[in-house]
Amino acid sequence: MQRYLVGGAVRDQLLGIKSKDRDWVVVGSTPEEMLAKGYQQVGADFPVFLHPETKEEHALARTERKSGRGYTGFICDFAPDITLEEDLKRRDLTINAIAMTESGELVDPYHGAVDLKNGILRHVSEAFEEDPLRVLRVARFAARFHHLGFQVAEETRNLMSAIAASGELESLTAERVWQETQRALGEKAPWIFIRVLRDCRALCPLLPEIDRLFGVPQVEKYHPEVDTGIHVLLCLEQAVKLETDTDTRFAVLCHDVGKGLTPEDVLPQHINHEKAGLPAIKQLCERLKTPKSAKELALLVAEFHTHCHKALELRPGSVVKLLDRCDAWRRPERFENFLLACEADARGRTGLESCPYPQVQFLREALVVCREISPKELVAKGFQGTKLRQQLDRLRIEAVKQIDRQSFA
């Protein structure tokens, strides 16, 4: 029995990055021996064991043989005579197929260390083509390591294109597509995830609502980049700079979905694109089975981002109505994410990345002064039902009127 540190732990160590998990592969053993040594078995598809002390995952070396469609259509063999090289060959990228002995020596039969040094994301073997999920994984790694200069190897990109053309991506479950998308949105360069998928023609079968935005023109006066798809990528870049969470970045990704539905005869205008995109966003979220929080924020940003852009021009009553529609009173944290998404949208335009966006500060101030008005105090004064609502709105509107808008201009 021999064990080797594998995968991300080795890759990140070579890159000088702190790794969250340490996974091991065990060669020359059996489930019975592992259990006899005190390891705890977990997982149903193939034997994975937790170390009795460190609780780190140890998997028996295995090979995989394609037996059906999708990423689950495999037959696994974990016999004790399977070699480390055979186990590493089934992995996706060479940079993830490096092992390390317990004494710290590298075992690198597929030259992953060289690809790490050269910033190349390259598939290990032709078996890559058997697992459609790897298309998303490569795009996610491209997003993760973009800041280090990593690029997808041409031959790997060709294989990804072949997988997209084969229809295999349609066999992926919604949960796995969302899981990879959500993780990619949390990477340092999520816009690269979208770009890589589009380059290999995988974006259309996976996220058609986003893919159709590319090539759709906008008014150049307001959008120097013109192309709506490029605008969305620029917005994602700004969302990262604003240190947003994945729900907010998903909302940024979806905020202009309605522009992909604009009739050609009215382009580059996009009248009422905010509400026009809501059914498509709902369909997207239902298909991917996104969490409720992501869906709600995406719909909120899509419907009201132009209201936020015009905040300094809105009447006090309209400002209060916007806060009410966003449920800012009860969910101020989500409202803050809404504001950040709108700011990313405003700055996601070529040449306008550093433009001032005072609307955010104004709406934050509006929420502060409105929340100082206590509904409980009004109830104590005898206001109830419709009269309570009317009095609350009236006082909130008066509070917004008192804000000096010039100070935000």
Coordinates of C-alpha atoms in Angstrom, one line a residue:
M1 CA 0.0 0.0 0.0
Q2 CA 1.3 3.4 -1.0
R3 CA -0.4 6.8 -0.8
Y4 CA 0.2 10.0 -2.8
L5 CA -1.0 13.5 -2.4
V6 CA -2.8 14.4 -5.7
G7 CA -4.8 17.0 -7.5
G8 CA -5.4 20.5 -6.4
A9 CA -3.2 20.2 -3.3
V10 CA -0.1 19.5 -5.4
R11 CA -1.0 22.0 -8.1
D12 CA -1.6 24.8 -5.6
Q13 CA 1.5 24.0 -3.7
L14 CA 3.6 24.3 -6.8
L15 CA 1.8 27.6 -7.6
G16 CA 2.5 28.9 -4.1
I17 CA -1.3 29.0 -3.4
K18 CA -2.8 27.9 -0.1
S19 CA -5.0 24.9 -0.8
K20 CA -8.3 24.2 1.1
D21 CA -8.3 20.4 0.8
R22 CA -5.7 17.7 0.6
D23 CA -6.8 14.6 -1.3
W24 CA -4.8 11.3 -1.5
V25 CA -4.8 8.4 -3.9
V26 CA -3.9 4.9 -2.5
V27 CA -2.2 2.4 -4.7
G28 CA -2.0 -1.4 -4.0
S29 CA -4.8 -1.6 -1.4
T30 CA -8.4 -2.9 -1.1
P31 CA -11.4 -1.7 0.7
E32 CA -11.0 -4.4 3.3
E33 CA -7.4 -3.4 4.1
M34 CA -8.4 0.3 4.4
L35 CA -11.2 -0.5 6.8
A36 CA -8.8 -2.8 8.8
K37 CA -6.4 0.2 9.2
G38 CA -9.2 2.3 10.7
Y39 CA -10.2 4.3 7.7
Q40 CA -13.9 5.3 7.4
Q41 CA -15.5 4.6 4.1
V42 CA -17.7 7.3 2.5
G43 CA -19.3 7.6 -1.0
A44 CA -21.3 5.1 -2.9
D45 CA -20.0 5.3 -6.4
F46 CA -16.4 4.2 -5.6
P47 CA -14.5 3.6 -2.4
V48 CA -13.3 6.8 -0.7
F49 CA -12.0 6.7 2.8
L50 CA -11.4 9.2 5.5
H51 CA -8.1 9.0 7.4
P52 CA -8.7 7.9 11.0
E53 CA -6.8 11.0 12.3
T54 CA -6.6 13.8 9.7
K55 CA -10.0 12.9 8.1
E56 CA -8.5 13.7 4.7
E57 CA -10.0 11.9 1.8
H58 CA -8.2 8.8 0.5
A59 CA -9.4 7.2 -2.7
L60 CA -8.3 3.9 -4.1
A61 CA -6.5 4.2 -7.5
R62 CA -9.0 3.6 -10.2
T63 CA -9.7 3.6 -13.9
E64 CA -12.9 4.6 -15.7
R65 CA -14.5 3.2 -18.8
K66 CA -17.3 5.1 -20.6
S67 CA -20.6 3.2 -20.5
G68 CA -23.2 5.8 -21.3
R69 CA -24.1 9.4 -21.9
G70 CA -23.2 12.2 -19.5
Y71 CA -20.7 12.5 -16.7
T72 CA -22.2 9.6 -14.7
G73 CA -22.0 7.1 -17.5
F74 CA -18.8 5.3 -16.3
I75 CA -17.7 2.0 -15.0
C76 CA -15.0 2.3 -12.4
D77 CA -12.3 -0.4 -11.6
F78 CA -10.4 0.0 -8.4
A79 CA -8.4 -3.2 -8.3
P80 CA -5.2 -3.2 -6.2
D81 CA -3.0 -3.7 -9.3
I82 CA -4.0 -0.3 -10.9
T83 CA -1.0 1.9 -11.1
L84 CA -0.7 5.6 -10.1
E85 CA 0.0 6.5 -13.7
E86 CA -3.3 4.8 -14.8
D87 CA -5.2 6.7 -12.1
L88 CA -3.7 10.1 -13.1
K89 CA -4.5 9.5 -16.7
R90 CA -8.2 9.6 -16.1
R91 CA -8.0 13.1 -14.7
D92 CA -9.0 16.2 -16.6
L93 CA -6.0 18.5 -16.9
T94 CA -2.3 17.9 -16.7
I95 CA -2.0 20.4 -13.9
N96 CA -4.4 18.3 -11.9
A97 CA -2.6 15.1 -12.7
I98 CA 0.5 15.6 -10.6
A99 CA 1.1 13.4 -7.6
M100 CA 3.5 13.8 -4.6
T101 CA 5.0 11.1 -2.4
E102 CA 4.9 11.4 1.3
S103 CA 8.5 12.5 1.2
G104 CA 7.7 15.3 -1.2
E105 CA 8.9 13.9 -4.5
L106 CA 6.8 14.7 -7.6
V107 CA 5.3 12.0 -9.8
D108 CA 4.4 13.8 -13.0
P109 CA 4.0 11.4 -16.0
Y110 CA 1.9 13.8 -18.0
H111 CA 4.2 16.9 -17.6
G112 CA 1.7 19.0 -15.6
A113 CA 4.5 20.9 -13.9
V114 CA 5.7 22.1 -17.2
D115 CA 2.2 23.3 -18.1
L116 CA 2.0 25.0 -14.7
K117 CA 5.2 26.9 -15.5
N118 CA 4.0 27.9 -18.9
G119 CA 0.4 28.7 -17.9
I120 CA -1.3 26.1 -20.1
L121 CA -4.6 24.3 -19.4
R122 CA -4.2 21.0 -21.3
H123 CA -6.1 17.8 -21.2
V124 CA -4.3 14.7 -20.0
S125 CA -5.6 12.2 -22.6
E126 CA -8.4 11.6 -25.2
A127 CA -10.5 10.3 -22.3
F128 CA -11.2 13.9 -21.6
E129 CA -13.8 13.8 -24.4
E130 CA -15.8 11.2 -22.5
D131 CA -16.9 13.6 -19.7
P132 CA -18.9 16.6 -20.8
L133 CA -18.7 18.2 -17.4
R134 CA -15.0 18.9 -18.1
V135 CA -15.9 21.6 -20.5
L136 CA -17.3 23.6 -17.6
R137 CA -14.4 22.7 -15.4
V138 CA -11.8 23.9 -17.8
A139 CA -13.7 27.1 -18.3
R140 CA -13.8 27.5 -14.5
F141 CA -10.0 26.9 -14.1
A142 CA -9.5 29.4 -16.9
A143 CA -11.4 31.9 -14.7
R144 CA -9.5 31.0 -11.6
F145 CA -6.0 31.3 -13.1
H146 CA -6.5 34.0 -15.6
H147 CA -4.7 36.5 -13.4
L148 CA -1.7 34.2 -13.6
G149 CA -1.8 34.3 -17.4
F150 CA -3.2 30.8 -18.0
Q151 CA -4.7 29.9 -21.4
V152 CA -6.5 26.9 -22.7
A153 CA -4.4 24.8 -25.1
E154 CA -5.6 24.8 -28.6
E155 CA -6.0 21.0 -28.8
T156 CA -8.0 21.1 -25.5
R157 CA -10.2 23.8 -26.9
N158 CA -10.8 21.7 -30.0
L159 CA -11.9 18.8 -27.8
M160 CA -14.3 21.1 -25.9
S161 CA -15.8 22.2 -29.2
A162 CA -16.3 18.6 -30.2
I163 CA -18.1 17.8 -26.9
A164 CA -20.3 20.9 -27.4
A165 CA -21.1 19.8 -31.0
S166 CA -21.9 16.2 -29.9
G167 CA -24.9 17.2 -27.8
E168 CA -23.3 15.6 -24.7
L169 CA -23.7 18.8 -22.7
E170 CA -27.4 18.4 -22.8
S171 CA -27.0 15.2 -20.6
L172 CA -25.6 17.2 -17.7
T173 CA -27.9 17.6 -14.7
A174 CA -29.0 21.1 -13.8
E175 CA -27.4 20.8 -10.4
R176 CA -23.9 20.2 -11.8
V177 CA -24.2 23.0 -14.4
W178 CA -25.3 25.4 -11.6
Q179 CA -22.6 24.1 -9.3
E180 CA -19.8 24.8 -11.8
T181 CA -21.4 28.1 -12.9
Q182 CA -21.7 29.3 -9.3
R183 CA -18.1 28.3 -8.5
A184 CA -16.9 30.1 -11.6
L185 CA -18.8 33.3 -10.6
G186 CA -16.8 33.2 -7.4
E187 CA -13.4 33.0 -9.2
K188 CA -11.1 36.0 -9.8
A189 CA -12.2 36.4 -13.4
P190 CA -15.7 35.0 -13.9
W191 CA -16.1 36.8 -17.3
I192 CA -13.4 34.4 -18.6
F193 CA -15.7 31.4 -17.8
I194 CA -18.3 32.9 -20.1
R195 CA -15.8 33.8 -22.8
V196 CA -14.2 30.3 -22.8
L197 CA -17.6 28.6 -23.0
R198 CA -18.6 30.8 -25.9
D199 CA -15.3 30.3 -27.7
C200 CA -15.9 26.5 -27.8
R201 CA -19.6 27.0 -28.6
A202 CA -20.7 25.6 -25.3
L203 CA -22.4 28.7 -24.0
C204 CA -25.4 28.3 -26.3
P205 CA -26.5 24.8 -25.1
L206 CA -25.7 25.7 -21.5
L207 CA -26.8 29.3 -21.1
P208 CA -28.7 30.3 -24.3
E209 CA -30.2 33.4 -22.6
I210 CA -26.6 34.8 -22.2
D211 CA -25.3 33.5 -25.5
R212 CA -27.9 35.4 -27.5
L213 CA -26.7 38.7 -26.1
F214 CA -23.5 38.6 -28.1
G215 CA -23.9 40.6 -31.3
V216 CA -26.9 42.5 -30.1
P217 CA -26.1 46.2 -30.5
Q218 CA -26.8 49.0 -28.0
V219 CA -26.9 52.8 -28.5
E220 CA -23.2 53.8 -28.8
K221 CA -23.7 57.1 -27.0
Y222 CA -24.5 55.2 -23.8
H223 CA -22.6 52.0 -24.6
P224 CA -19.3 52.7 -26.4
E225 CA -18.7 48.9 -26.5
V226 CA -22.0 48.5 -28.4
D227 CA -22.2 44.7 -28.1
T228 CA -24.5 43.7 -25.3
G229 CA -22.6 40.5 -24.6
I230 CA -19.3 42.4 -24.3
H231 CA -21.1 44.8 -21.9
V232 CA -22.1 41.9 -19.7
L233 CA -18.5 40.7 -19.5
L234 CA -17.3 44.1 -18.6
C235 CA -20.0 44.3 -15.9
L236 CA -18.8 41.1 -14.4
E237 CA -15.3 42.5 -14.3
Q238 CA -16.6 45.5 -12.4
A239 CA -18.6 43.3 -10.1
V240 CA -15.3 41.6 -9.0
K241 CA -13.7 44.9 -8.3
L242 CA -16.7 45.8 -6.1
E243 CA -16.0 42.5 -4.1
T244 CA -19.5 41.2 -4.7
D245 CA -20.8 37.7 -3.8
T246 CA -21.9 35.0 -6.3
D247 CA -25.6 35.9 -6.1
T248 CA -24.8 39.5 -7.1
R249 CA -22.5 38.4 -9.9
F250 CA -25.3 36.1 -11.2
A251 CA -27.7 39.0 -11.2
V252 CA -25.1 41.1 -13.1
L253 CA -24.8 38.2 -15.6
C254 CA -28.6 38.2 -16.1
H255 CA -29.5 41.9 -15.9
D256 CA -29.7 42.6 -19.6
V257 CA -31.2 39.3 -20.7
G258 CA -34.2 41.2 -22.1
K259 CA -32.0 42.9 -24.7
G260 CA -31.5 39.5 -26.4
L261 CA -35.2 39.5 -27.1
T262 CA -35.5 42.9 -28.6
P263 CA -37.0 42.9 -32.2
E264 CA -34.4 43.7 -34.8
D265 CA -36.5 46.5 -36.3
V266 CA -36.1 48.6 -33.2
L267 CA -32.4 48.0 -32.5
P268 CA -30.2 49.5 -31.1
Q269 CA -33.0 50.8 -28.8
H270 CA -34.2 48.4 -26.1
I271 CA -37.5 49.7 -24.9
N272 CA -38.8 48.0 -21.8
H273 CA -36.0 45.4 -21.9
E274 CA -36.1 45.3 -18.1
K275 CA -39.5 43.6 -17.8
A276 CA -39.2 41.8 -21.1
G277 CA -36.3 39.7 -19.7
L278 CA -38.0 38.6 -16.6
P279 CA -39.7 35.4 -18.0
A280 CA -36.4 34.4 -19.6
I281 CA -34.6 34.8 -16.3
K282 CA -37.2 32.8 -14.5
Q283 CA -36.9 30.1 -17.1
L284 CA -33.1 30.1 -16.7
C285 CA -33.3 29.9 -13.0
E286 CA -35.9 27.1 -13.1
R287 CA -33.8 25.1 -15.6
L288 CA -30.6 25.4 -13.5
K289 CA -32.5 25.1 -10.2
T290 CA -30.7 28.1 -8.8
P291 CA -31.2 28.9 -5.1
K292 CA -34.1 31.2 -4.3
S293 CA -31.7 34.0 -3.2
A294 CA -30.0 34.1 -6.6
K295 CA -33.2 34.0 -8.6
E296 CA -34.8 36.8 -6.5
L297 CA -31.8 39.1 -6.8
A298 CA -31.5 38.5 -10.5
L299 CA -35.1 39.4 -11.1
L300 CA -34.8 42.5 -8.9
V301 CA -31.7 43.8 -10.7
A302 CA -33.1 43.1 -14.2
E303 CA -36.4 44.9 -13.5
F304 CA -35.1 47.9 -11.6
H305 CA -31.5 48.6 -12.6
T306 CA -32.5 51.5 -14.8
H307 CA -34.6 53.0 -11.9
C308 CA -31.4 53.0 -9.9
H309 CA -29.5 54.7 -12.7
K310 CA -32.1 57.5 -12.7
A311 CA -32.3 57.7 -8.9
L312 CA -31.2 61.3 -8.7
E313 CA -33.9 62.3 -11.2
L314 CA -36.8 60.4 -9.5
R315 CA -39.5 62.1 -7.6
P316 CA -39.4 61.4 -3.8
G317 CA -42.5 59.2 -4.1
S318 CA -40.8 57.2 -6.8
V319 CA -37.7 56.8 -4.7
V320 CA -39.8 55.4 -1.8
K321 CA -41.7 53.1 -4.2
L322 CA -38.3 51.8 -5.5
L323 CA -37.2 51.0 -1.9
D324 CA -40.6 49.4 -1.3
R325 CA -40.4 47.2 -4.4
C326 CA -36.9 46.1 -3.4
D327 CA -38.2 45.3 0.1
A328 CA -35.3 47.4 1.4
W329 CA -36.9 47.8 4.8
R330 CA -36.8 44.2 5.7
R331 CA -33.9 43.1 3.5
P332 CA -31.3 45.8 3.6
E333 CA -28.4 43.4 2.8
R334 CA -30.1 42.3 -0.4
F335 CA -30.8 45.9 -1.3
E336 CA -27.1 46.6 -0.9
N337 CA -26.3 43.8 -3.3
F338 CA -28.8 45.3 -5.7
L339 CA -27.0 48.6 -5.5
L340 CA -23.6 47.0 -6.2
A341 CA -25.0 45.1 -9.2
C342 CA -26.4 48.4 -10.6
E343 CA -23.0 50.1 -10.0
A344 CA -21.3 47.3 -11.9
D345 CA -23.7 47.8 -14.7
A346 CA -23.0 51.5 -14.9
R347 CA -19.3 51.0 -14.9
G348 CA -19.3 48.0 -17.3
R349 CA -18.9 50.2 -20.3
T350 CA -15.8 50.8 -22.4
G351 CA -14.0 54.0 -21.1
L352 CA -16.4 54.5 -18.3
E353 CA -15.0 52.0 -15.8
S354 CA -14.1 54.7 -13.3
C355 CA -17.2 56.9 -13.8
P356 CA -18.7 58.3 -10.6
Y357 CA -22.0 56.6 -9.5
P358 CA -23.5 58.8 -6.8
Q359 CA -26.9 57.1 -7.2
V360 CA -25.7 54.4 -4.8
Q361 CA -24.9 56.9 -2.0
F362 CA -28.1 58.7 -2.5
L363 CA -30.2 55.6 -2.3
R364 CA -28.3 54.4 0.8
E365 CA -29.1 57.7 2.4
A366 CA -32.7 57.5 1.4
L367 CA -33.0 54.1 3.0
V368 CA -31.4 55.4 6.2
V369 CA -33.8 58.4 6.6
C370 CA -36.8 56.2 5.7
R371 CA -36.0 53.5 8.2
E372 CA -35.8 56.2 11.0
I373 CA -39.6 56.4 10.7
S374 CA -41.0 53.8 13.0
P375 CA -44.3 52.0 12.0
K376 CA -44.7 51.0 15.6
E377 CA -44.9 54.6 16.7
L378 CA -47.5 55.2 14.1
V379 CA -49.5 52.2 15.3
A380 CA -49.3 53.6 18.8
K381 CA -50.8 56.8 17.6
G382 CA -53.8 54.9 16.3
F383 CA -52.9 54.4 12.6
Q384 CA -54.1 51.1 11.2
G385 CA -54.5 49.3 7.9
T386 CA -54.7 51.6 4.8
K387 CA -54.3 54.7 6.9
L388 CA -51.1 53.4 8.5
R389 CA -49.7 52.6 5.0
Q390 CA -50.6 56.1 3.7
Q391 CA -49.1 57.9 6.7
L392 CA -45.9 55.8 6.5
D393 CA -45.5 56.6 2.8
R394 CA -46.2 60.3 3.4
L395 CA -43.6 60.6 6.1
R396 CA -41.0 58.6 4.1
I397 CA -41.6 60.8 1.1
E398 CA -41.1 63.9 3.2
A399 CA -37.9 62.5 4.6
V400 CA -36.5 61.9 1.1
K401 CA -37.5 65.4 0.1
Q402 CA -35.2 66.7 2.8
I403 CA -32.1 65.0 1.3
D404 CA -29.8 67.5 -0.5
R405 CA -29.5 65.9 -3.9
Q406 CA -26.9 68.4 -5.0
S407 CA -24.4 67.0 -2.5
F408 CA -24.5 63.7 -4.5
A409 CA -24.2 65.3 -7.9

